[in-house]
Short mmCIF file of the N, C-alpha and C atoms (twelve columns), coordinates in Angstrom:
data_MODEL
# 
_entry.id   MODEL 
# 
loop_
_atom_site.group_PDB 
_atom_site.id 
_atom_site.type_symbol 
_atom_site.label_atom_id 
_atom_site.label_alt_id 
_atom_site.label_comp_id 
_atom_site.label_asym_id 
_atom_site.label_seq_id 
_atom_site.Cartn_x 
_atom_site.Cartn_y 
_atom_site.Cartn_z 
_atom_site.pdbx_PDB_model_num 
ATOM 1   N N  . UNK A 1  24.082 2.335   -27.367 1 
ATOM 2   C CA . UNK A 1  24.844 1.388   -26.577 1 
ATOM 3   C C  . UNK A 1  25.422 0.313   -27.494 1 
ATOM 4   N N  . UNK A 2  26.833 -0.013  -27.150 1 
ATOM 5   C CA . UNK A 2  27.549 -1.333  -28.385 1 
ATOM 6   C C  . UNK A 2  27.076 -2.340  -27.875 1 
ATOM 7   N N  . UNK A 3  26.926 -3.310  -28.271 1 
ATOM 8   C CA . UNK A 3  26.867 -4.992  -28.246 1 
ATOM 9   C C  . UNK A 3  27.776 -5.246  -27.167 1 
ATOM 10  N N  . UNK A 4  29.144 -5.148  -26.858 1 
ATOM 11  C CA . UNK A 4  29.671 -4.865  -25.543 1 
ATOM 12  C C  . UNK A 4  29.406 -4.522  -24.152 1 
ATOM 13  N N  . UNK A 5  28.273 -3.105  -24.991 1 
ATOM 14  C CA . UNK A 5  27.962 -2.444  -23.472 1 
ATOM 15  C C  . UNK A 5  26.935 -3.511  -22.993 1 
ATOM 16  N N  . UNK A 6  25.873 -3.908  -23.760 1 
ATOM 17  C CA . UNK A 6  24.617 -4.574  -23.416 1 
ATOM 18  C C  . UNK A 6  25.171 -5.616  -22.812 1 
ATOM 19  N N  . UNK A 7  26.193 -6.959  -23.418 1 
ATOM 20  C CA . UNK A 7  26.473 -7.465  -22.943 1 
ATOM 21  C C  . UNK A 7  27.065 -7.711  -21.087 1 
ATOM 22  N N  . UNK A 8  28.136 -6.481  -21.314 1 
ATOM 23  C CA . UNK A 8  28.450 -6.562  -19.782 1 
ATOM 24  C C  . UNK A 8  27.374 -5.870  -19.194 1 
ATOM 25  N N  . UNK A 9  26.628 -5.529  -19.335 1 
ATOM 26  C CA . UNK A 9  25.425 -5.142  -18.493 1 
ATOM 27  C C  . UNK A 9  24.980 -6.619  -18.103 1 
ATOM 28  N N  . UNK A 10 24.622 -6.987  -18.854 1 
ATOM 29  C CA . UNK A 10 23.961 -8.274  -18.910 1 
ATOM 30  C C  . UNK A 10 24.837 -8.701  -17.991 1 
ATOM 31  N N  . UNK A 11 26.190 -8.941  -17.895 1 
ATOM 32  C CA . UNK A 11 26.310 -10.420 -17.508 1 
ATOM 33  C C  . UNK A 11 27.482 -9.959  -15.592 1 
ATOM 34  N N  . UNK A 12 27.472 -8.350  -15.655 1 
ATOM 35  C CA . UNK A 12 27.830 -7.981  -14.408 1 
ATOM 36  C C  . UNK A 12 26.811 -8.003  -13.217 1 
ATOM 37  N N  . UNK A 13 25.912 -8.176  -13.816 1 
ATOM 38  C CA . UNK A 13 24.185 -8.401  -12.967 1 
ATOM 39  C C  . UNK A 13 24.588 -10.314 -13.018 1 
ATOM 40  N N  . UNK A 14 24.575 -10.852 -13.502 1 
ATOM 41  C CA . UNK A 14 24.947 -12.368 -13.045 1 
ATOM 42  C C  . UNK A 14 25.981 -12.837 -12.648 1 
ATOM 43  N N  . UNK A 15 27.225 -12.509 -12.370 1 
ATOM 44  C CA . UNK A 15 28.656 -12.441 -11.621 1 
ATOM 45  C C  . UNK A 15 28.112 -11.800 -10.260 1 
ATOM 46  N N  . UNK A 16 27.764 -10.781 -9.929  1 
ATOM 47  C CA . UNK A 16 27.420 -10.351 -8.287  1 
ATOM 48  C C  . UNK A 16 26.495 -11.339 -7.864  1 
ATOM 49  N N  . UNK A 17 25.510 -11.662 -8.743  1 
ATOM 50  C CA . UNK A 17 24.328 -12.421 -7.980  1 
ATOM 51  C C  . UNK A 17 25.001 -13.952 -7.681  1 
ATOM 52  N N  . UNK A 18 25.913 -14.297 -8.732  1 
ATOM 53  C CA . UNK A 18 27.058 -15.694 -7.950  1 
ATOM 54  C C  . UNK A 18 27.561 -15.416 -6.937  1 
ATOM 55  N N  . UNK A 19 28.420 -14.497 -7.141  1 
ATOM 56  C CA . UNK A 19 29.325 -13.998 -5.729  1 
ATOM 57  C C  . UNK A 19 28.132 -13.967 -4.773  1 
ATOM 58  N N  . UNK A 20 27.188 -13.588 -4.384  1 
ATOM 59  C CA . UNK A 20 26.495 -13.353 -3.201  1 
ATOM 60  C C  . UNK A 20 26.109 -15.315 -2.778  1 
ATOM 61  N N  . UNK A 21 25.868 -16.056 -3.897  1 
ATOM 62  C CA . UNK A 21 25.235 -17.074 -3.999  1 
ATOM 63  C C  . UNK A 21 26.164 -17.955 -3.043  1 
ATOM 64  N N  . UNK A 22 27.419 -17.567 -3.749  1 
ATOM 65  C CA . UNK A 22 28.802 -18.483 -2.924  1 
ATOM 66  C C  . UNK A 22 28.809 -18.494 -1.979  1 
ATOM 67  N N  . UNK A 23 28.861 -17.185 -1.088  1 
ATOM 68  C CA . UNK A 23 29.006 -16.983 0.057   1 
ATOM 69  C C  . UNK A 23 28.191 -17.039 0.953   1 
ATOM 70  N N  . UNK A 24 26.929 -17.277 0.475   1 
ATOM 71  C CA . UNK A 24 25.631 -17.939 1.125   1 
ATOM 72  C C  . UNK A 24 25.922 -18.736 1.402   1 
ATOM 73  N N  . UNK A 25 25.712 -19.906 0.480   1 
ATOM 74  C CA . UNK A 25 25.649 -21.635 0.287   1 
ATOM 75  C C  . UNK A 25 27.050 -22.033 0.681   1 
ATOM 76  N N  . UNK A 26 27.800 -22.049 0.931   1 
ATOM 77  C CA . UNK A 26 29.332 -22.057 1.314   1 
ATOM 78  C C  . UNK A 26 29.721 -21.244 2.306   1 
ATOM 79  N N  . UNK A 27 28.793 -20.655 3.111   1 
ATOM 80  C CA . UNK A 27 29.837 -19.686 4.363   1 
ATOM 81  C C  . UNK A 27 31.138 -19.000 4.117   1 
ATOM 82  N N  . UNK A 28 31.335 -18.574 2.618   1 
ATOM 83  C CA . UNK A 28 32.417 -18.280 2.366   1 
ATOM 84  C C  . UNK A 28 33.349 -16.652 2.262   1 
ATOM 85  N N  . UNK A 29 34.415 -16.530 2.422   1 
ATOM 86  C CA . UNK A 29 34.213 -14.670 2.155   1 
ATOM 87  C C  . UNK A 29 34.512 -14.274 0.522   1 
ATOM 88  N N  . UNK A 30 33.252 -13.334 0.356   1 
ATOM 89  C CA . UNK A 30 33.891 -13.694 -1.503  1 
ATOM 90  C C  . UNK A 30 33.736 -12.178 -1.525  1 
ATOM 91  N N  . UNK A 31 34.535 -11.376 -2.398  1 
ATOM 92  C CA . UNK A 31 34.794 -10.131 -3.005  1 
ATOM 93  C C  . UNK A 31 35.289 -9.920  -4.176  1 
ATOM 94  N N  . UNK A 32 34.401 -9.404  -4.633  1 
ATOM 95  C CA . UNK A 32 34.572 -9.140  -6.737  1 
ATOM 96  C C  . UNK A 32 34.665 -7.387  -6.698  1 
ATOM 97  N N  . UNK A 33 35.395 -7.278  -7.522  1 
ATOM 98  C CA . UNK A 33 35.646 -5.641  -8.180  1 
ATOM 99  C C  . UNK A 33 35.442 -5.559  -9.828  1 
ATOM 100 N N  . UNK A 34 34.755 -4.783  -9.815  1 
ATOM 101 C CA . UNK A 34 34.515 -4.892  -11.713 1 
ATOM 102 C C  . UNK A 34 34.655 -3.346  -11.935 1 
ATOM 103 N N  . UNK A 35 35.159 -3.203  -12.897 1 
ATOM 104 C CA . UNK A 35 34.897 -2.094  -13.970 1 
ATOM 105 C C  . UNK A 35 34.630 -1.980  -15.505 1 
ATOM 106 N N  . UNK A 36 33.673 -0.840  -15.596 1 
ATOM 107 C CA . UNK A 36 33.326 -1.773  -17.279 1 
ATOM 108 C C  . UNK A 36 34.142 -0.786  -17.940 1 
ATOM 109 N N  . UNK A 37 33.789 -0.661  -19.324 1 
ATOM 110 C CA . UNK A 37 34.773 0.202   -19.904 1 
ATOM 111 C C  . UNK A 37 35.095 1.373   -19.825 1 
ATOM 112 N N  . UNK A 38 33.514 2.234   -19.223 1 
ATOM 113 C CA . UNK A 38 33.642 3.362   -19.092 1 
ATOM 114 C C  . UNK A 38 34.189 4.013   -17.949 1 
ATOM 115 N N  . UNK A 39 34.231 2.980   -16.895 1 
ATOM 116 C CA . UNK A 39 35.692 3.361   -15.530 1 
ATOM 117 C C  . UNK A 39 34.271 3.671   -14.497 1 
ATOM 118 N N  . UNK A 40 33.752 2.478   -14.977 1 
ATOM 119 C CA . UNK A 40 32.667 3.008   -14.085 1 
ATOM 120 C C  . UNK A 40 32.411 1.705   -12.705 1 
ATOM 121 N N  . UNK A 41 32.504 1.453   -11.230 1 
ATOM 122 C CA . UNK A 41 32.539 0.550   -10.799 1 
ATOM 123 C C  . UNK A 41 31.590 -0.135  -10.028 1 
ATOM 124 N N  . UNK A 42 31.922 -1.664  -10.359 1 
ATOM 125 C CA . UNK A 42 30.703 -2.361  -9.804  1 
ATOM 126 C C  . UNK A 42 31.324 -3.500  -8.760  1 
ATOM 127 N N  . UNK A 43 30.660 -4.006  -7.498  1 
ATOM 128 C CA . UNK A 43 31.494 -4.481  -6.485  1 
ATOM 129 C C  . UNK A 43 30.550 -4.895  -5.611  1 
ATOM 130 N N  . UNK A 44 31.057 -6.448  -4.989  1 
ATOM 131 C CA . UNK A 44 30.462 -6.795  -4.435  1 
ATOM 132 C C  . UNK A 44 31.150 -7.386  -3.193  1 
ATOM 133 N N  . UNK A 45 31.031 -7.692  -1.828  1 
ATOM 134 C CA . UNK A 45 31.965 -7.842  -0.739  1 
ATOM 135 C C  . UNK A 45 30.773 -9.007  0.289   1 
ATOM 136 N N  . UNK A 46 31.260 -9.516  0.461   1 
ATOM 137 C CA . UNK A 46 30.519 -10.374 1.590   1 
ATOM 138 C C  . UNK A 46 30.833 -9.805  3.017   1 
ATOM 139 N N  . UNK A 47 31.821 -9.452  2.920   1 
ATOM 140 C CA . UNK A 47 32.241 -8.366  4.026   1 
ATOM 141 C C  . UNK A 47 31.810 -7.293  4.321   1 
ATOM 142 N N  . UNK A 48 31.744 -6.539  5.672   1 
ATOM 143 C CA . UNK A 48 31.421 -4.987  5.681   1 
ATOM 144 C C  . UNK A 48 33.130 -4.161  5.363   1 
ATOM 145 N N  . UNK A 49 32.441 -3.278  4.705   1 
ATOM 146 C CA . UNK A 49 33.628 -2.469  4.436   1 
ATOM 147 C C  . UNK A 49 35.146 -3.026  4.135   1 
ATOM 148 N N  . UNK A 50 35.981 -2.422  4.615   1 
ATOM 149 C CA . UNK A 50 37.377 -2.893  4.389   1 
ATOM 150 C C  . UNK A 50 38.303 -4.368  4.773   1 
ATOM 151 N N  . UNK A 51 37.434 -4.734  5.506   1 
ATOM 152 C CA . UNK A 51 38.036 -6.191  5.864   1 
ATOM 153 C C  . UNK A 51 37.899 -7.156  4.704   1 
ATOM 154 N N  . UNK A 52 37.364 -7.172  4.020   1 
ATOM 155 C CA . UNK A 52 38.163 -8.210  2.726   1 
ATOM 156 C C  . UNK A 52 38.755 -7.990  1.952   1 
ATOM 157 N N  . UNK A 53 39.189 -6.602  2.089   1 
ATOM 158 C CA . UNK A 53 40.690 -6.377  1.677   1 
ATOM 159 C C  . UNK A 53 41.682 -6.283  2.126   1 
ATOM 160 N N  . UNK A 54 41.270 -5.911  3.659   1 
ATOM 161 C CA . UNK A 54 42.696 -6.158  4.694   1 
ATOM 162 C C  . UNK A 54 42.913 -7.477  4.604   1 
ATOM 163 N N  . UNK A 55 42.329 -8.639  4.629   1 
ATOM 164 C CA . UNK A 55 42.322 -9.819  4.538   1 
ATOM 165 C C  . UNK A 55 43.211 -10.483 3.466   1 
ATOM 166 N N  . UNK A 56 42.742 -9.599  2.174   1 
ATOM 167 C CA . UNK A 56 43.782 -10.292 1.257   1 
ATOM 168 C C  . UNK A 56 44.912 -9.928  1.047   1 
ATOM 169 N N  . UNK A 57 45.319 -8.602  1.582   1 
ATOM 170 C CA . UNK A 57 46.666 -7.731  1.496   1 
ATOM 171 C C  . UNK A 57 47.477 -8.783  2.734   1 
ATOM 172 N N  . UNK A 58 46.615 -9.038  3.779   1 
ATOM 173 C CA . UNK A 58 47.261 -9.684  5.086   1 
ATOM 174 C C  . UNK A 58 47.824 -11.285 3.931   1 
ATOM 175 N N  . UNK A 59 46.542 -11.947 3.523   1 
ATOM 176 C CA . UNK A 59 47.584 -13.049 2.756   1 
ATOM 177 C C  . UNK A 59 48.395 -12.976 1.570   1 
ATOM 178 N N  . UNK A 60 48.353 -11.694 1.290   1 
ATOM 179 C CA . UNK A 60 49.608 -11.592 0.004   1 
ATOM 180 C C  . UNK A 60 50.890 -11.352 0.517   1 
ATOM 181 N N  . UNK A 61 50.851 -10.637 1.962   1 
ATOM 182 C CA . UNK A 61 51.796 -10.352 2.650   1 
ATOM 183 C C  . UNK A 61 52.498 -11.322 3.460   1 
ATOM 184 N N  . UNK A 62 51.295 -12.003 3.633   1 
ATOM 185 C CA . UNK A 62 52.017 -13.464 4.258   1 
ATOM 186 C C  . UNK A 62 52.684 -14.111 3.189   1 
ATOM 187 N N  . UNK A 63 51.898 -14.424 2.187   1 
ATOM 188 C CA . UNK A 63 52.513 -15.736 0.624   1 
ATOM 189 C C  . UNK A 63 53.665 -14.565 -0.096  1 
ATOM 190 N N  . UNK A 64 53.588 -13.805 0.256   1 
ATOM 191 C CA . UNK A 64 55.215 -13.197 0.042   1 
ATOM 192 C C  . UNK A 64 56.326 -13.732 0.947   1 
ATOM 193 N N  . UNK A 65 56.003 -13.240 2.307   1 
ATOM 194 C CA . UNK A 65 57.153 -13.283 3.414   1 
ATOM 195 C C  . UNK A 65 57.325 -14.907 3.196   1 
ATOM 196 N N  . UNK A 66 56.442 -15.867 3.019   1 
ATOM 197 C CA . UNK A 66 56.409 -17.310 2.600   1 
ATOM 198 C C  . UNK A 66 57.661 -17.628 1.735   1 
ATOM 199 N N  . UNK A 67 57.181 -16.930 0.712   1 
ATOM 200 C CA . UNK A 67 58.261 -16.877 -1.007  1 
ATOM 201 C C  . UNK A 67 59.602 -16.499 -0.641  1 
ATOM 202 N N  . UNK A 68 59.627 -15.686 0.204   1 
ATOM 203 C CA . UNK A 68 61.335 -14.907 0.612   1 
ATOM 204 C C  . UNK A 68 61.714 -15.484 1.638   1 
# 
């Protein structure tokens, strides 16, 4: 394993455990997507399933139609 790999091992185990932390302590909706180098994925959603991504497609779609 490289110094890389160990590292993001290391530190993709402390990024989810924030994200969960946020959305505890803050009532908040938080969703992280990671991939490490090897295309391998790690993810965390405060949400069930697909709604915090319909969510953010819904406000990109809005802060577009906004922009135009």
């Amino acid at each position: 394993m490289s110094t890389r790999q160990v590292t993001f091992s290391k530190r993709h185990v402390g990024l989810l455990k924030k994200a969960h932390e946020l959305s505890v302590l803050c009532d908040a909706e938080v969703g992280i997507i990671v991939f490490s180098n090897t295309g391998r994925l790690y993810e965390f959603s405060s949400l069930r399933g697909w709604w915090l991504i319909l969510n953010f497609v819904d406000f990109l779609l809005t802060f577009v139609c906004w922009i135009f």
